[in-house]
Short mmCIF file of N, CA and C in Angstrom, two decimals:
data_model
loop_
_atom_site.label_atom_id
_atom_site.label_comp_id
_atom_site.label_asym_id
_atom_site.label_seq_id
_atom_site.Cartn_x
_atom_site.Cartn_y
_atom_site.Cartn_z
N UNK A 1 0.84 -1.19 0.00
CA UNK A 1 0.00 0.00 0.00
C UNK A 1 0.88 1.24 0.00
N UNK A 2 0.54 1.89 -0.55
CA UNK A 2 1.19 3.41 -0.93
C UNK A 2 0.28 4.41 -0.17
N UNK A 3 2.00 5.19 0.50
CA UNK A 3 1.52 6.06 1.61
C UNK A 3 0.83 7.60 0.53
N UNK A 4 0.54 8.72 1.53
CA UNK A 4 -0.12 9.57 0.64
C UNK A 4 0.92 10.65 0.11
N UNK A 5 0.94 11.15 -1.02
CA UNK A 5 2.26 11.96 -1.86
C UNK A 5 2.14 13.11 -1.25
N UNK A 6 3.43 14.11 -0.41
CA UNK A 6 3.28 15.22 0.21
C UNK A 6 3.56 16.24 -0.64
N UNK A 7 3.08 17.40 -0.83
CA UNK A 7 3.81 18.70 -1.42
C UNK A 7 4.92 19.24 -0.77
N UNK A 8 5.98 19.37 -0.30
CA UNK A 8 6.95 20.61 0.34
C UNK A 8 6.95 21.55 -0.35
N UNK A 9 6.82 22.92 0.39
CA UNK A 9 6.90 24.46 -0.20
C UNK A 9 8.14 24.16 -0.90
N UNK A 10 8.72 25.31 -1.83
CA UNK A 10 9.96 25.24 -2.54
C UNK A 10 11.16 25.85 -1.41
N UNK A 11 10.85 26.72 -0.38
CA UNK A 11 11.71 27.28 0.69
C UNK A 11 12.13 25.92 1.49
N UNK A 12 11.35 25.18 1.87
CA UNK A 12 11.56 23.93 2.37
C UNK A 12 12.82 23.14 1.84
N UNK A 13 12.14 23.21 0.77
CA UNK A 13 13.08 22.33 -0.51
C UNK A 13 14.63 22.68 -0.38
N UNK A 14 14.43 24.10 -0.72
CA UNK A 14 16.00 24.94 -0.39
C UNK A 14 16.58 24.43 0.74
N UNK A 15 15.88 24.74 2.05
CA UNK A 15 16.83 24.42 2.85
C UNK A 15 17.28 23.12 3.26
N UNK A 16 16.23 22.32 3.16
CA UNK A 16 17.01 21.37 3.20
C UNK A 16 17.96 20.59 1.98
N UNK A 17 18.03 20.93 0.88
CA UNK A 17 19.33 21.10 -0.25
C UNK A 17 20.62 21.77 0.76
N UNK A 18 20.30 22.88 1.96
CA UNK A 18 21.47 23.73 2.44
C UNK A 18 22.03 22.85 3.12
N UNK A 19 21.11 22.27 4.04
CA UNK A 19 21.54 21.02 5.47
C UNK A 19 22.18 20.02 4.73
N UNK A 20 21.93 19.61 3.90
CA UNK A 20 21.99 18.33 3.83
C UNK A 20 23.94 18.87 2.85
N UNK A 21 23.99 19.98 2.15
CA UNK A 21 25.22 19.78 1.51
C UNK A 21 26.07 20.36 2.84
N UNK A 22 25.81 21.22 3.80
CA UNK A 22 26.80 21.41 4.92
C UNK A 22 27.20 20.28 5.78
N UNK A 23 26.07 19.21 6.02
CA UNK A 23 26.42 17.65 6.93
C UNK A 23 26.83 16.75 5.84
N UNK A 24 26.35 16.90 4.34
CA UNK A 24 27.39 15.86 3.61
C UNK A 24 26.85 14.62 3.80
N UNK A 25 25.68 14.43 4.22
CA UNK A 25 24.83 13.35 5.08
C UNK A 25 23.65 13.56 4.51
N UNK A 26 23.31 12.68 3.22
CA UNK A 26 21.41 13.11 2.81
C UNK A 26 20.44 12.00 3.87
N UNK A 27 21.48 10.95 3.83
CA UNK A 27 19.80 10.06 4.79
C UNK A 27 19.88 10.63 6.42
N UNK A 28 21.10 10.90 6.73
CA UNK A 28 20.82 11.49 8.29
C UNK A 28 19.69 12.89 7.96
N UNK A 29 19.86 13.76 7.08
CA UNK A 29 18.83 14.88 7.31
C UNK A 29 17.93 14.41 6.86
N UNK A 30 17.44 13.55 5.98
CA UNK A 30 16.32 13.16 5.46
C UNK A 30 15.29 12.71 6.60
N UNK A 31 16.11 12.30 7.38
CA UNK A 31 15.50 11.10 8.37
C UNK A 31 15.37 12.64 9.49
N UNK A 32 15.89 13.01 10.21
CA UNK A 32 15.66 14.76 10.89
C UNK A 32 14.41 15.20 10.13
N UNK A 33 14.35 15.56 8.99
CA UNK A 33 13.25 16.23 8.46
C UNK A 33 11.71 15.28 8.66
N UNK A 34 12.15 14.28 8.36
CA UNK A 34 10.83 13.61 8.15
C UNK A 34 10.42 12.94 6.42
N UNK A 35 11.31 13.27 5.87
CA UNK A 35 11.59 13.06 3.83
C UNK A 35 12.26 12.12 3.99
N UNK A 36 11.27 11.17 2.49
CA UNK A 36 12.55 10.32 2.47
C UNK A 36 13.75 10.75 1.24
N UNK A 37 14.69 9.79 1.46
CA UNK A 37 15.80 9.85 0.98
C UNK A 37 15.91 10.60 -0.14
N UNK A 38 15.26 10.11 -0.83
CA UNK A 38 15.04 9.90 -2.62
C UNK A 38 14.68 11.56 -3.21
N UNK A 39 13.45 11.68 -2.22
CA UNK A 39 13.23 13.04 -2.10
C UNK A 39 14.44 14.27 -1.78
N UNK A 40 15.09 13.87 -0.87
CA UNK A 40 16.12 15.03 -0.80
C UNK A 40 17.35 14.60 -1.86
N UNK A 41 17.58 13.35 -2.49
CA UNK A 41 18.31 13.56 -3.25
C UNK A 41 17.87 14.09 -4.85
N UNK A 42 16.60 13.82 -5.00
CA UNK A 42 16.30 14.84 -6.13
C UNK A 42 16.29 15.97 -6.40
N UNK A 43 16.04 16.53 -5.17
CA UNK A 43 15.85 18.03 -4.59
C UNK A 43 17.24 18.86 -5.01
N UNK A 44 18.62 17.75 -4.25
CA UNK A 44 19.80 18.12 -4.49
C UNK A 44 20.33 18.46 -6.05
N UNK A 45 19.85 17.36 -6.72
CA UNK A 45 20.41 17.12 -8.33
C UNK A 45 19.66 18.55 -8.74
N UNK A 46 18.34 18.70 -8.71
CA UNK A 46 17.19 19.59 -8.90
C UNK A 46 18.12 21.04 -9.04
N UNK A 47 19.15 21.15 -7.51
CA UNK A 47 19.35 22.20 -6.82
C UNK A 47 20.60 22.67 -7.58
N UNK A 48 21.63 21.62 -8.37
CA UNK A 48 22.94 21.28 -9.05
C UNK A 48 22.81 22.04 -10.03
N UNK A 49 21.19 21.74 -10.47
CA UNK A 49 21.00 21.97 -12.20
C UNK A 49 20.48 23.19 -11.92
N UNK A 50 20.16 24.04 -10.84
CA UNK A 50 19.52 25.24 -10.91
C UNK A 50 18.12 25.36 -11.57
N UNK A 51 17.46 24.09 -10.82
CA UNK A 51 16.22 24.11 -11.38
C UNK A 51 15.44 23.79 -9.89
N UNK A 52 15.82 24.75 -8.82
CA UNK A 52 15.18 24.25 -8.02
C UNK A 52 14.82 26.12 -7.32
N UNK A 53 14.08 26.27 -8.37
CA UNK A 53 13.63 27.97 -8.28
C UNK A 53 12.07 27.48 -8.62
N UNK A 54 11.38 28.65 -8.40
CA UNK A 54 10.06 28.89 -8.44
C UNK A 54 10.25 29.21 -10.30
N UNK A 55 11.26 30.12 -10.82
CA UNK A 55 10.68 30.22 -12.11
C UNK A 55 11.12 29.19 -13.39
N UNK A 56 12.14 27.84 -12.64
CA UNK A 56 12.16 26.62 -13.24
C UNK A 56 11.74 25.64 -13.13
N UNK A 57 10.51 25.47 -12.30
CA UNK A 57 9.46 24.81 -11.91
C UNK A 57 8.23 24.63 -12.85
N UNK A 58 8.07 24.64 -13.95
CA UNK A 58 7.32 24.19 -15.19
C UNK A 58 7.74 23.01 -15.33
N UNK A 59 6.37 22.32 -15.15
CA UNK A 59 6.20 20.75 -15.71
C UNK A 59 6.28 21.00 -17.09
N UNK A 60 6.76 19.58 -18.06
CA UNK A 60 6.53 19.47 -19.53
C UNK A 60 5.33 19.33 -19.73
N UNK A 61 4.62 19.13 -18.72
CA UNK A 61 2.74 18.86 -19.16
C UNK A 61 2.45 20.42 -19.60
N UNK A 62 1.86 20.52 -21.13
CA UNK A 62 1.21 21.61 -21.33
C UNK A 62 0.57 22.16 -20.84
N UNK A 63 -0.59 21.48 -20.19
CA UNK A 63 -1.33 22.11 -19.85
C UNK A 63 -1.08 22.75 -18.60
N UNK A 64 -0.28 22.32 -17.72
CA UNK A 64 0.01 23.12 -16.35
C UNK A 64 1.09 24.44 -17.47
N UNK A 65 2.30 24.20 -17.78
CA UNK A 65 2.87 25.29 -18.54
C UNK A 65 1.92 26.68 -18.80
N UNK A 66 0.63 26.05 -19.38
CA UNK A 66 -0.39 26.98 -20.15
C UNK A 66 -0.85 27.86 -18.31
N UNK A 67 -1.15 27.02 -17.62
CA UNK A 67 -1.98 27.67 -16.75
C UNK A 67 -1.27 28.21 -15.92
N UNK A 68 0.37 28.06 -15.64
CA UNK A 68 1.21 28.82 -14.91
C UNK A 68 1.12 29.95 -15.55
N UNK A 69 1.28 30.04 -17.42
CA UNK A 69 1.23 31.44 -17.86
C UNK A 69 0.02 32.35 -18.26
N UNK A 70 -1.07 31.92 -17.54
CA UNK A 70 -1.91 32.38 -17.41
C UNK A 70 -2.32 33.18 -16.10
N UNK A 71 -1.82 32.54 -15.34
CA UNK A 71 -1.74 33.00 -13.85
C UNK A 71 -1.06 34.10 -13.88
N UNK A 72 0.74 34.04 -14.19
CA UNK A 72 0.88 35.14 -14.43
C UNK A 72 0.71 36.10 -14.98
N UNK A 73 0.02 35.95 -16.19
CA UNK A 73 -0.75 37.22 -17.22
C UNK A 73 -1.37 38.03 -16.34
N UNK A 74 -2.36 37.14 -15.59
CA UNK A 74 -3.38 37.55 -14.46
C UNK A 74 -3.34 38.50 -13.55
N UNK A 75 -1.89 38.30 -12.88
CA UNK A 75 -1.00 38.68 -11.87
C UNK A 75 -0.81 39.82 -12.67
N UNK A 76 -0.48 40.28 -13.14
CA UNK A 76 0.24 41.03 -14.03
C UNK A 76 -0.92 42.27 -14.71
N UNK A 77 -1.80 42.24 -14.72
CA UNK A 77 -3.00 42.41 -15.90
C UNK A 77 -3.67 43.12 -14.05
N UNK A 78 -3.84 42.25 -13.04
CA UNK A 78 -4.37 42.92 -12.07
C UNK A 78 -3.43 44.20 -11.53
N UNK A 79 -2.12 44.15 -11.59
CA UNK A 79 -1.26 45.20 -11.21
C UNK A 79 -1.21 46.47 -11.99
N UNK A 80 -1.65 45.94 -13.21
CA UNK A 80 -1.69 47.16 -14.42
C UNK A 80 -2.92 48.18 -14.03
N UNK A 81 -3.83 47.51 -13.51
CA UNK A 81 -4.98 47.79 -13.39
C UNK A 81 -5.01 48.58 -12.32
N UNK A 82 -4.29 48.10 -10.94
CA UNK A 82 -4.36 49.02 -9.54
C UNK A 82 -3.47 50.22 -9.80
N UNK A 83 -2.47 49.98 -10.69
CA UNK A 83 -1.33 51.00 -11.11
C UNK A 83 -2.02 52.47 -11.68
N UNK A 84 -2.97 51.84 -12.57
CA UNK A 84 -4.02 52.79 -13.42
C UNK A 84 -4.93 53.54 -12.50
N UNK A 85 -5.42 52.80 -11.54
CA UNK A 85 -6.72 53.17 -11.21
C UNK A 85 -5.59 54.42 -9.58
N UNK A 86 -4.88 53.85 -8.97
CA UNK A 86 -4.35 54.72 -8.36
C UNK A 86 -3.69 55.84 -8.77
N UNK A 87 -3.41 55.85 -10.40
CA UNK A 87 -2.68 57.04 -11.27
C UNK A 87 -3.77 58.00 -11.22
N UNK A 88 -5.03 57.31 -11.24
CA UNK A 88 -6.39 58.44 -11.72
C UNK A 88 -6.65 59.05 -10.40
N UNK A 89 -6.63 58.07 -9.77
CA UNK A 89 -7.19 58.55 -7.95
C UNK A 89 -6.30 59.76 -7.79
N UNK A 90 -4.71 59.61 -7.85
CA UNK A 90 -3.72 60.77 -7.92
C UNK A 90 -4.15 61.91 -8.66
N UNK A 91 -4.36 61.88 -9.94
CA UNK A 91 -4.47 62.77 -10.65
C UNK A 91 -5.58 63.64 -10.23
N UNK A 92 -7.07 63.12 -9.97
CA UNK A 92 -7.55 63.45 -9.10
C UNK A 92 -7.70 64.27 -7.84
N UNK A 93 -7.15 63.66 -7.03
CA UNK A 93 -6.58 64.81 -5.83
C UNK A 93 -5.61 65.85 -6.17
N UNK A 94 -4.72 65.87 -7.33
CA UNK A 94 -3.78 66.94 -7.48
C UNK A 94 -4.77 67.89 -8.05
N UNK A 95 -5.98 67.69 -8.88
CA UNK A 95 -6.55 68.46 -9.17
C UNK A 95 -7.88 69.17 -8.28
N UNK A 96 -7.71 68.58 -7.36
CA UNK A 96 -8.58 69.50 -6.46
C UNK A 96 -7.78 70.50 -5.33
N UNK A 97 -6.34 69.50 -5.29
CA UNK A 97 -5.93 71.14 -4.37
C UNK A 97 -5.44 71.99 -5.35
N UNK A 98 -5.01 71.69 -6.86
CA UNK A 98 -4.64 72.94 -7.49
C UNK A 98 -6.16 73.84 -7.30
N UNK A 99 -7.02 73.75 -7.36
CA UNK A 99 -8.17 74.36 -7.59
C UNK A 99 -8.57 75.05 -6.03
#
């Protein structure tokens, strides 16, 4: 029987990539953390290849690819928007104390 698959945050991830290359020891921290092995040694290779960032974290599955860059459009498209709408709010008040 197969236990249930955990997520770790990516900060997680980092540090323990840090512990584990300062003790030189992946199953002693693995086993401290509560991860198994396998997990922190992917993490490590992950960490080698500089793919263990938030913006090299795209699966080859399209469809997540598609919806990460959608998210950020999103992200992005809402900031444009508060940027705008606080430019007007400004503009706004400058024009009532000139007056």
């Amino acid at each position: 029987m197969k236990g249930v698959r955990k997520n770790y945050r990516l900060e997680f991830k980092i540090q323990a990539v840090s512990l584990s290359e300062q003790r030189g020891n992946v199953s002693s921290v693995a086993k401290e953390l509560g991860i198994c092995k396998e997990s922190s040694v992917t993490w490590r290779k992950l960490h080698r290849e500089a793919k263990l960032t938030k913006e090299k974290q795209i699966f080859s599955d399209p469809i997540r690819e598609r919806l990460l860059r959608l998210r950020n459009e999103l992200e992005e498209t809402k900031l444009e928007c508060e940027i705008a709408y606080l430019k007007s709010f400004l503009m706004k008040k400058a024009i009532i104390l000139i007056e």
